[in-house]
Amino acid sequence: MTIPIRQSLEGVFLTGLRPGTTRSGIPVLRARVRAQQWRHEGETFTPQEPITCDLVVFHESTQRARTRFRPGDAFIASGHVNTYDVTRDGQTVQREEFVARRLGHDAARTRYKVTRTRRRLRPAIAPAAQPGSGRAS
């Protein structure tokens, strides 16, 4: 059995999710995010300068995702890094974006309240009334 492993990104939204489409017409959400970096030194971790990058989400329910995340929200995403070239002022610059397959709030850093509607209970059917029970009423 193999365990599926993907890259992950833990960060904070700097901008809200902006809707758009790809060249082929697929709905996409884009946001600017910040992620903290750490350097492992022996038995301790030292914080480094945070990085700022683009987060891209390809999702069918883009409207639902737009309402769930706001600037300042902590998130965890799994996916991969896409590197591409951008030409600005006559110079080609290489940029990176994180393409998220899954995106959710970071439960360790986000305070939220879960509210659920009460489910209506179905009335129980008496054993004698069940079809095929063999009992006569």
Short mmCIF file of N, CA and C in Angstrom, two decimals:
data_model
loop_
_atom_site.label_atom_id
_atom_site.label_comp_id
_atom_site.label_asym_id
_atom_site.label_seq_id
_atom_site.Cartn_x
_atom_site.Cartn_y
_atom_site.Cartn_z
N MET A 1 0.85 -1.18 0.00
CA MET A 1 0.00 0.00 0.00
C MET A 1 0.90 1.24 0.00
N THR A 2 0.56 2.21 -0.83
CA THR A 2 1.32 3.45 -0.86
C THR A 2 0.51 4.54 -0.17
N ILE A 3 1.22 5.43 0.47
CA ILE A 3 0.58 6.56 1.14
C ILE A 3 0.74 7.78 0.24
N PRO A 4 -0.38 8.40 -0.18
CA PRO A 4 -0.27 9.57 -1.05
C PRO A 4 0.27 10.77 -0.27
N ILE A 5 1.36 11.35 -0.77
CA ILE A 5 1.99 12.48 -0.11
C ILE A 5 2.02 13.65 -1.08
N ARG A 6 1.65 14.84 -0.59
CA ARG A 6 1.67 16.06 -1.40
C ARG A 6 2.38 17.15 -0.61
N GLN A 7 2.78 18.18 -1.34
CA GLN A 7 3.32 19.35 -0.67
C GLN A 7 2.19 20.06 0.05
N SER A 8 2.52 20.77 1.11
CA SER A 8 1.50 21.52 1.82
C SER A 8 2.00 22.93 2.10
N LEU A 9 1.08 23.82 2.34
CA LEU A 9 1.38 25.22 2.63
C LEU A 9 0.51 25.65 3.79
N GLU A 10 1.13 26.22 4.80
CA GLU A 10 0.42 26.75 5.96
C GLU A 10 0.67 28.25 5.97
N GLY A 11 -0.40 29.03 6.00
CA GLY A 11 -0.20 30.47 5.93
C GLY A 11 -1.41 31.27 6.33
N VAL A 12 -1.37 32.55 5.95
CA VAL A 12 -2.43 33.50 6.26
C VAL A 12 -2.79 34.24 4.98
N PHE A 13 -4.08 34.46 4.76
CA PHE A 13 -4.54 35.21 3.59
C PHE A 13 -4.21 36.68 3.76
N LEU A 14 -3.56 37.27 2.76
CA LEU A 14 -3.32 38.71 2.74
C LEU A 14 -4.43 39.43 1.98
N THR A 15 -4.98 38.76 0.97
CA THR A 15 -6.11 39.30 0.21
C THR A 15 -7.23 38.27 0.21
N GLY A 16 -8.41 38.72 -0.16
CA GLY A 16 -9.51 37.78 -0.31
C GLY A 16 -9.34 36.98 -1.59
N LEU A 17 -10.09 35.92 -1.71
CA LEU A 17 -10.04 35.09 -2.91
C LEU A 17 -10.74 35.83 -4.05
N ARG A 18 -10.01 36.07 -5.13
CA ARG A 18 -10.55 36.79 -6.28
C ARG A 18 -10.90 35.78 -7.37
N PRO A 19 -12.11 35.86 -7.92
CA PRO A 19 -12.49 34.90 -8.96
C PRO A 19 -11.88 35.26 -10.30
N GLY A 20 -11.71 34.26 -11.12
CA GLY A 20 -11.19 34.45 -12.46
C GLY A 20 -11.39 33.17 -13.25
N THR A 21 -10.84 33.13 -14.44
CA THR A 21 -10.89 31.93 -15.26
C THR A 21 -9.53 31.72 -15.90
N THR A 22 -9.25 30.47 -16.24
CA THR A 22 -8.02 30.17 -16.96
C THR A 22 -8.25 30.46 -18.44
N ARG A 23 -7.20 30.29 -19.24
CA ARG A 23 -7.34 30.49 -20.69
C ARG A 23 -8.34 29.54 -21.30
N SER A 24 -8.49 28.36 -20.69
CA SER A 24 -9.44 27.37 -21.22
C SER A 24 -10.83 27.50 -20.60
N GLY A 25 -11.05 28.53 -19.76
CA GLY A 25 -12.38 28.80 -19.22
C GLY A 25 -12.71 28.12 -17.92
N ILE A 26 -11.75 27.51 -17.25
CA ILE A 26 -11.99 26.84 -15.97
C ILE A 26 -12.03 27.89 -14.86
N PRO A 27 -13.05 27.85 -13.98
CA PRO A 27 -13.10 28.82 -12.88
C PRO A 27 -11.94 28.61 -11.92
N VAL A 28 -11.38 29.72 -11.46
CA VAL A 28 -10.22 29.68 -10.57
C VAL A 28 -10.33 30.81 -9.55
N LEU A 29 -9.80 30.58 -8.36
CA LEU A 29 -9.71 31.61 -7.34
C LEU A 29 -8.24 31.89 -7.07
N ARG A 30 -7.90 33.16 -6.92
CA ARG A 30 -6.52 33.55 -6.65
C ARG A 30 -6.49 34.43 -5.41
N ALA A 31 -5.41 34.29 -4.64
CA ALA A 31 -5.22 35.11 -3.45
C ALA A 31 -3.73 35.27 -3.20
N ARG A 32 -3.39 36.32 -2.50
CA ARG A 32 -2.01 36.55 -2.08
C ARG A 32 -1.93 36.06 -0.63
N VAL A 33 -0.92 35.26 -0.32
CA VAL A 33 -0.80 34.68 1.02
C VAL A 33 0.62 34.87 1.55
N ARG A 34 0.74 34.74 2.88
CA ARG A 34 2.05 34.82 3.52
C ARG A 34 2.24 33.53 4.32
N ALA A 35 3.44 32.95 4.21
CA ALA A 35 3.78 31.73 4.94
C ALA A 35 5.07 31.94 5.71
N GLN A 36 5.10 31.49 6.94
CA GLN A 36 6.28 31.61 7.79
C GLN A 36 7.25 30.48 7.45
N GLN A 37 8.53 30.78 7.38
CA GLN A 37 9.56 29.78 7.13
C GLN A 37 10.36 29.56 8.40
N TRP A 38 10.85 28.33 8.56
CA TRP A 38 11.64 27.98 9.73
C TRP A 38 12.91 27.27 9.29
N ARG A 39 14.00 27.47 10.03
CA ARG A 39 15.25 26.77 9.77
C ARG A 39 15.54 25.87 10.96
N HIS A 40 15.84 24.61 10.65
CA HIS A 40 16.13 23.62 11.69
C HIS A 40 17.60 23.72 12.08
N GLU A 41 17.87 24.00 13.35
CA GLU A 41 19.23 24.12 13.85
C GLU A 41 19.38 23.21 15.06
N GLY A 42 19.94 22.03 14.84
CA GLY A 42 20.11 21.09 15.94
C GLY A 42 18.76 20.62 16.45
N GLU A 43 18.42 21.03 17.67
CA GLU A 43 17.15 20.64 18.26
C GLU A 43 16.11 21.75 18.26
N THR A 44 16.43 22.90 17.69
CA THR A 44 15.51 24.03 17.70
C THR A 44 15.19 24.46 16.28
N PHE A 45 14.14 25.26 16.17
CA PHE A 45 13.74 25.85 14.90
C PHE A 45 13.81 27.36 15.05
N THR A 46 14.44 28.02 14.08
CA THR A 46 14.58 29.46 14.09
C THR A 46 13.70 30.06 13.01
N PRO A 47 12.86 31.05 13.36
CA PRO A 47 12.00 31.65 12.33
C PRO A 47 12.82 32.46 11.33
N GLN A 48 12.45 32.37 10.06
CA GLN A 48 13.08 33.12 8.98
C GLN A 48 12.09 34.18 8.50
N GLU A 49 12.52 34.97 7.52
CA GLU A 49 11.61 35.96 6.93
C GLU A 49 10.43 35.23 6.29
N PRO A 50 9.19 35.70 6.53
CA PRO A 50 8.06 35.06 5.87
C PRO A 50 8.09 35.33 4.37
N ILE A 51 7.54 34.39 3.60
CA ILE A 51 7.47 34.55 2.15
C ILE A 51 6.05 34.94 1.77
N THR A 52 5.92 35.66 0.68
CA THR A 52 4.63 36.03 0.13
C THR A 52 4.53 35.41 -1.25
N CYS A 53 3.43 34.72 -1.50
CA CYS A 53 3.26 34.07 -2.80
C CYS A 53 1.78 34.08 -3.19
N ASP A 54 1.51 33.60 -4.39
CA ASP A 54 0.14 33.49 -4.88
C ASP A 54 -0.40 32.11 -4.57
N LEU A 55 -1.66 32.05 -4.19
CA LEU A 55 -2.37 30.79 -3.98
C LEU A 55 -3.44 30.69 -5.05
N VAL A 56 -3.50 29.55 -5.73
CA VAL A 56 -4.48 29.34 -6.79
C VAL A 56 -5.32 28.13 -6.41
N VAL A 57 -6.65 28.27 -6.53
CA VAL A 57 -7.56 27.18 -6.20
C VAL A 57 -8.44 26.92 -7.41
N PHE A 58 -8.37 25.70 -7.94
CA PHE A 58 -9.28 25.27 -8.99
C PHE A 58 -10.37 24.49 -8.29
N HIS A 59 -11.58 24.96 -8.36
CA HIS A 59 -12.65 24.29 -7.62
C HIS A 59 -13.97 24.53 -8.32
N GLU A 60 -14.86 23.54 -8.21
CA GLU A 60 -16.16 23.69 -8.86
C GLU A 60 -17.04 24.69 -8.11
N SER A 61 -16.98 24.67 -6.78
CA SER A 61 -17.82 25.58 -6.00
C SER A 61 -17.01 26.79 -5.54
N THR A 62 -16.58 27.59 -6.50
CA THR A 62 -15.75 28.73 -6.17
C THR A 62 -16.49 29.78 -5.34
N GLN A 63 -17.79 29.92 -5.54
CA GLN A 63 -18.55 30.90 -4.76
C GLN A 63 -18.56 30.52 -3.29
N ARG A 64 -18.70 29.25 -3.00
CA ARG A 64 -18.71 28.78 -1.61
C ARG A 64 -17.36 29.04 -0.95
N ALA A 65 -16.28 28.78 -1.67
CA ALA A 65 -14.94 29.01 -1.12
C ALA A 65 -14.69 30.49 -0.88
N ARG A 66 -15.20 31.35 -1.75
CA ARG A 66 -15.01 32.80 -1.59
C ARG A 66 -15.63 33.31 -0.30
N THR A 67 -16.76 32.73 0.11
CA THR A 67 -17.44 33.20 1.31
C THR A 67 -16.81 32.65 2.58
N ARG A 68 -16.02 31.59 2.48
CA ARG A 68 -15.44 30.96 3.67
C ARG A 68 -14.16 31.62 4.15
N PHE A 69 -13.40 32.25 3.27
CA PHE A 69 -12.09 32.77 3.63
C PHE A 69 -12.04 34.28 3.46
N ARG A 70 -11.41 34.93 4.44
CA ARG A 70 -11.25 36.38 4.41
C ARG A 70 -9.79 36.72 4.70
N PRO A 71 -9.35 37.93 4.37
CA PRO A 71 -7.98 38.32 4.73
C PRO A 71 -7.75 38.17 6.23
N GLY A 72 -6.60 37.59 6.59
CA GLY A 72 -6.27 37.36 7.98
C GLY A 72 -6.57 35.95 8.45
N ASP A 73 -7.34 35.17 7.70
CA ASP A 73 -7.65 33.80 8.08
C ASP A 73 -6.43 32.90 7.91
N ALA A 74 -6.20 32.03 8.88
CA ALA A 74 -5.13 31.04 8.79
C ALA A 74 -5.67 29.83 8.01
N PHE A 75 -4.84 29.26 7.16
CA PHE A 75 -5.29 28.15 6.32
C PHE A 75 -4.20 27.09 6.19
N ILE A 76 -4.61 25.92 5.75
CA ILE A 76 -3.70 24.85 5.36
C ILE A 76 -4.17 24.38 4.00
N ALA A 77 -3.22 24.24 3.07
CA ALA A 77 -3.54 23.80 1.71
C ALA A 77 -2.58 22.68 1.32
N SER A 78 -3.08 21.74 0.52
CA SER A 78 -2.20 20.71 -0.04
C SER A 78 -2.30 20.80 -1.55
N GLY A 79 -1.19 20.58 -2.23
CA GLY A 79 -1.17 20.70 -3.68
C GLY A 79 0.25 20.64 -4.19
N HIS A 80 0.58 21.56 -5.09
CA HIS A 80 1.93 21.59 -5.66
C HIS A 80 2.31 23.02 -6.04
N VAL A 81 3.60 23.23 -6.26
CA VAL A 81 4.12 24.55 -6.65
C VAL A 81 4.26 24.59 -8.16
N ASN A 82 3.76 25.66 -8.76
CA ASN A 82 3.86 25.88 -10.20
C ASN A 82 4.79 27.08 -10.41
N THR A 83 5.81 26.90 -11.24
CA THR A 83 6.75 27.98 -11.56
C THR A 83 6.49 28.46 -12.98
N TYR A 84 6.45 29.78 -13.17
CA TYR A 84 6.18 30.35 -14.49
C TYR A 84 6.98 31.64 -14.66
N ASP A 85 7.11 32.07 -15.90
CA ASP A 85 7.86 33.28 -16.23
C ASP A 85 6.91 34.43 -16.52
N VAL A 86 7.28 35.62 -16.04
CA VAL A 86 6.51 36.84 -16.27
C VAL A 86 7.46 37.88 -16.84
N THR A 87 7.04 38.59 -17.90
CA THR A 87 7.86 39.64 -18.47
C THR A 87 7.34 40.99 -17.99
N ARG A 88 8.20 41.72 -17.28
CA ARG A 88 7.85 43.05 -16.78
C ARG A 88 8.98 44.00 -17.08
N ASP A 89 8.65 45.11 -17.68
CA ASP A 89 9.63 46.14 -18.05
C ASP A 89 10.77 45.56 -18.87
N GLY A 90 10.44 44.63 -19.76
CA GLY A 90 11.44 44.04 -20.64
C GLY A 90 12.29 42.95 -20.01
N GLN A 91 12.08 42.65 -18.74
CA GLN A 91 12.86 41.61 -18.08
C GLN A 91 11.96 40.43 -17.73
N THR A 92 12.50 39.24 -17.89
CA THR A 92 11.75 38.04 -17.55
C THR A 92 12.07 37.65 -16.11
N VAL A 93 11.01 37.53 -15.32
CA VAL A 93 11.15 37.20 -13.91
C VAL A 93 10.43 35.87 -13.67
N GLN A 94 11.05 35.00 -12.90
CA GLN A 94 10.42 33.73 -12.58
C GLN A 94 9.60 33.88 -11.30
N ARG A 95 8.35 33.43 -11.35
CA ARG A 95 7.46 33.52 -10.19
C ARG A 95 6.93 32.15 -9.85
N GLU A 96 6.48 32.01 -8.61
CA GLU A 96 5.91 30.75 -8.15
C GLU A 96 4.51 31.00 -7.61
N GLU A 97 3.66 30.00 -7.80
CA GLU A 97 2.33 30.02 -7.21
C GLU A 97 2.06 28.64 -6.65
N PHE A 98 1.31 28.59 -5.56
CA PHE A 98 0.94 27.31 -4.97
C PHE A 98 -0.44 26.96 -5.48
N VAL A 99 -0.56 25.83 -6.15
CA VAL A 99 -1.84 25.36 -6.70
C VAL A 99 -2.43 24.39 -5.70
N ALA A 100 -3.51 24.78 -5.05
CA ALA A 100 -4.11 23.98 -3.98
C ALA A 100 -5.15 23.02 -4.53
N ARG A 101 -5.02 21.77 -4.14
CA ARG A 101 -6.06 20.78 -4.45
C ARG A 101 -7.08 20.74 -3.34
N ARG A 102 -6.62 20.94 -2.12
CA ARG A 102 -7.50 20.98 -0.95
C ARG A 102 -7.13 22.21 -0.14
N LEU A 103 -8.14 22.85 0.42
CA LEU A 103 -7.94 24.09 1.16
C LEU A 103 -8.89 24.12 2.34
N GLY A 104 -8.37 24.45 3.51
CA GLY A 104 -9.23 24.53 4.69
C GLY A 104 -8.63 25.44 5.74
N HIS A 105 -9.45 25.80 6.73
CA HIS A 105 -8.97 26.62 7.82
C HIS A 105 -8.00 25.82 8.68
N ASP A 106 -7.02 26.50 9.24
CA ASP A 106 -6.08 25.89 10.16
C ASP A 106 -6.77 25.83 11.52
N ALA A 107 -7.21 24.65 11.92
CA ALA A 107 -7.99 24.50 13.15
C ALA A 107 -7.19 24.89 14.40
N ALA A 108 -5.86 24.79 14.34
CA ALA A 108 -5.04 25.15 15.49
C ALA A 108 -4.93 26.65 15.67
N ARG A 109 -5.20 27.43 14.64
CA ARG A 109 -5.03 28.88 14.71
C ARG A 109 -6.29 29.67 14.38
N THR A 110 -7.40 29.00 14.22
CA THR A 110 -8.64 29.67 13.86
C THR A 110 -9.70 29.37 14.92
N ARG A 111 -10.31 30.42 15.43
CA ARG A 111 -11.41 30.25 16.37
C ARG A 111 -12.71 30.33 15.58
N TYR A 112 -13.53 29.34 15.76
CA TYR A 112 -14.81 29.35 15.08
C TYR A 112 -15.81 28.55 15.89
N LYS A 113 -17.07 28.77 15.59
CA LYS A 113 -18.15 28.10 16.28
C LYS A 113 -18.93 27.29 15.25
N VAL A 114 -19.18 26.05 15.58
CA VAL A 114 -19.93 25.18 14.68
C VAL A 114 -21.39 25.20 15.11
N THR A 115 -22.25 25.55 14.18
CA THR A 115 -23.68 25.50 14.46
C THR A 115 -24.32 24.54 13.48
N ARG A 116 -25.07 23.63 14.00
CA ARG A 116 -25.74 22.65 13.17
C ARG A 116 -27.24 22.73 13.40
N THR A 117 -27.98 22.50 12.35
CA THR A 117 -29.42 22.45 12.51
C THR A 117 -29.80 21.10 13.07
N ARG A 118 -30.85 21.09 13.86
CA ARG A 118 -31.30 19.83 14.43
C ARG A 118 -31.91 18.97 13.33
N ARG A 119 -31.58 17.71 13.39
CA ARG A 119 -32.16 16.78 12.42
C ARG A 119 -33.51 16.31 12.93
N ARG A 120 -34.43 16.19 12.01
CA ARG A 120 -35.74 15.65 12.38
C ARG A 120 -35.62 14.14 12.43
N LEU A 121 -36.09 13.57 13.51
CA LEU A 121 -36.05 12.12 13.65
C LEU A 121 -37.20 11.51 12.88
N ARG A 122 -36.91 10.43 12.18
CA ARG A 122 -37.98 9.72 11.49
C ARG A 122 -38.74 8.88 12.51
N PRO A 123 -40.05 8.79 12.37
CA PRO A 123 -40.80 7.95 13.32
C PRO A 123 -40.40 6.48 13.14
N ALA A 124 -40.20 5.83 14.26
CA ALA A 124 -39.81 4.42 14.21
C ALA A 124 -41.00 3.57 13.81
N ILE A 125 -40.76 2.58 12.98
CA ILE A 125 -41.83 1.67 12.56
C ILE A 125 -41.89 0.54 13.57
N ALA A 126 -43.07 0.26 14.06
CA ALA A 126 -43.25 -0.82 15.03
C ALA A 126 -42.89 -2.16 14.37
N PRO A 127 -42.24 -3.09 15.11
CA PRO A 127 -41.83 -4.36 14.50
C PRO A 127 -42.99 -5.14 13.90
N ALA A 128 -44.18 -5.05 14.49
CA ALA A 128 -45.32 -5.79 13.97
C ALA A 128 -45.79 -5.24 12.63
N ALA A 129 -45.54 -3.98 12.37
CA ALA A 129 -46.02 -3.35 11.16
C ALA A 129 -45.02 -3.46 10.01
N GLN A 130 -43.82 -3.96 10.28
CA GLN A 130 -42.82 -4.05 9.23
C GLN A 130 -43.21 -5.14 8.24
N PRO A 131 -43.06 -4.88 6.95
CA PRO A 131 -43.38 -5.90 5.97
C PRO A 131 -42.39 -7.06 6.09
N GLY A 132 -42.87 -8.23 5.95
CA GLY A 132 -42.03 -9.42 5.96
C GLY A 132 -41.62 -9.86 7.35
N SER A 133 -42.24 -9.29 8.39
CA SER A 133 -41.85 -9.68 9.75
C SER A 133 -42.53 -10.98 10.15
N GLY A 134 -43.54 -11.39 9.43
CA GLY A 134 -44.22 -12.65 9.72
C GLY A 134 -45.25 -12.55 10.82
N ARG A 135 -45.44 -11.40 11.38
CA ARG A 135 -46.43 -11.21 12.43
C ARG A 135 -47.71 -10.67 11.85
N ALA A 136 -48.77 -11.13 12.32
CA ALA A 136 -50.08 -10.65 11.85
C ALA A 136 -50.54 -9.52 12.74
N SER A 137 -51.21 -8.53 12.17
CA SER A 137 -51.69 -7.42 12.97
C SER A 137 -53.12 -7.62 13.31
#
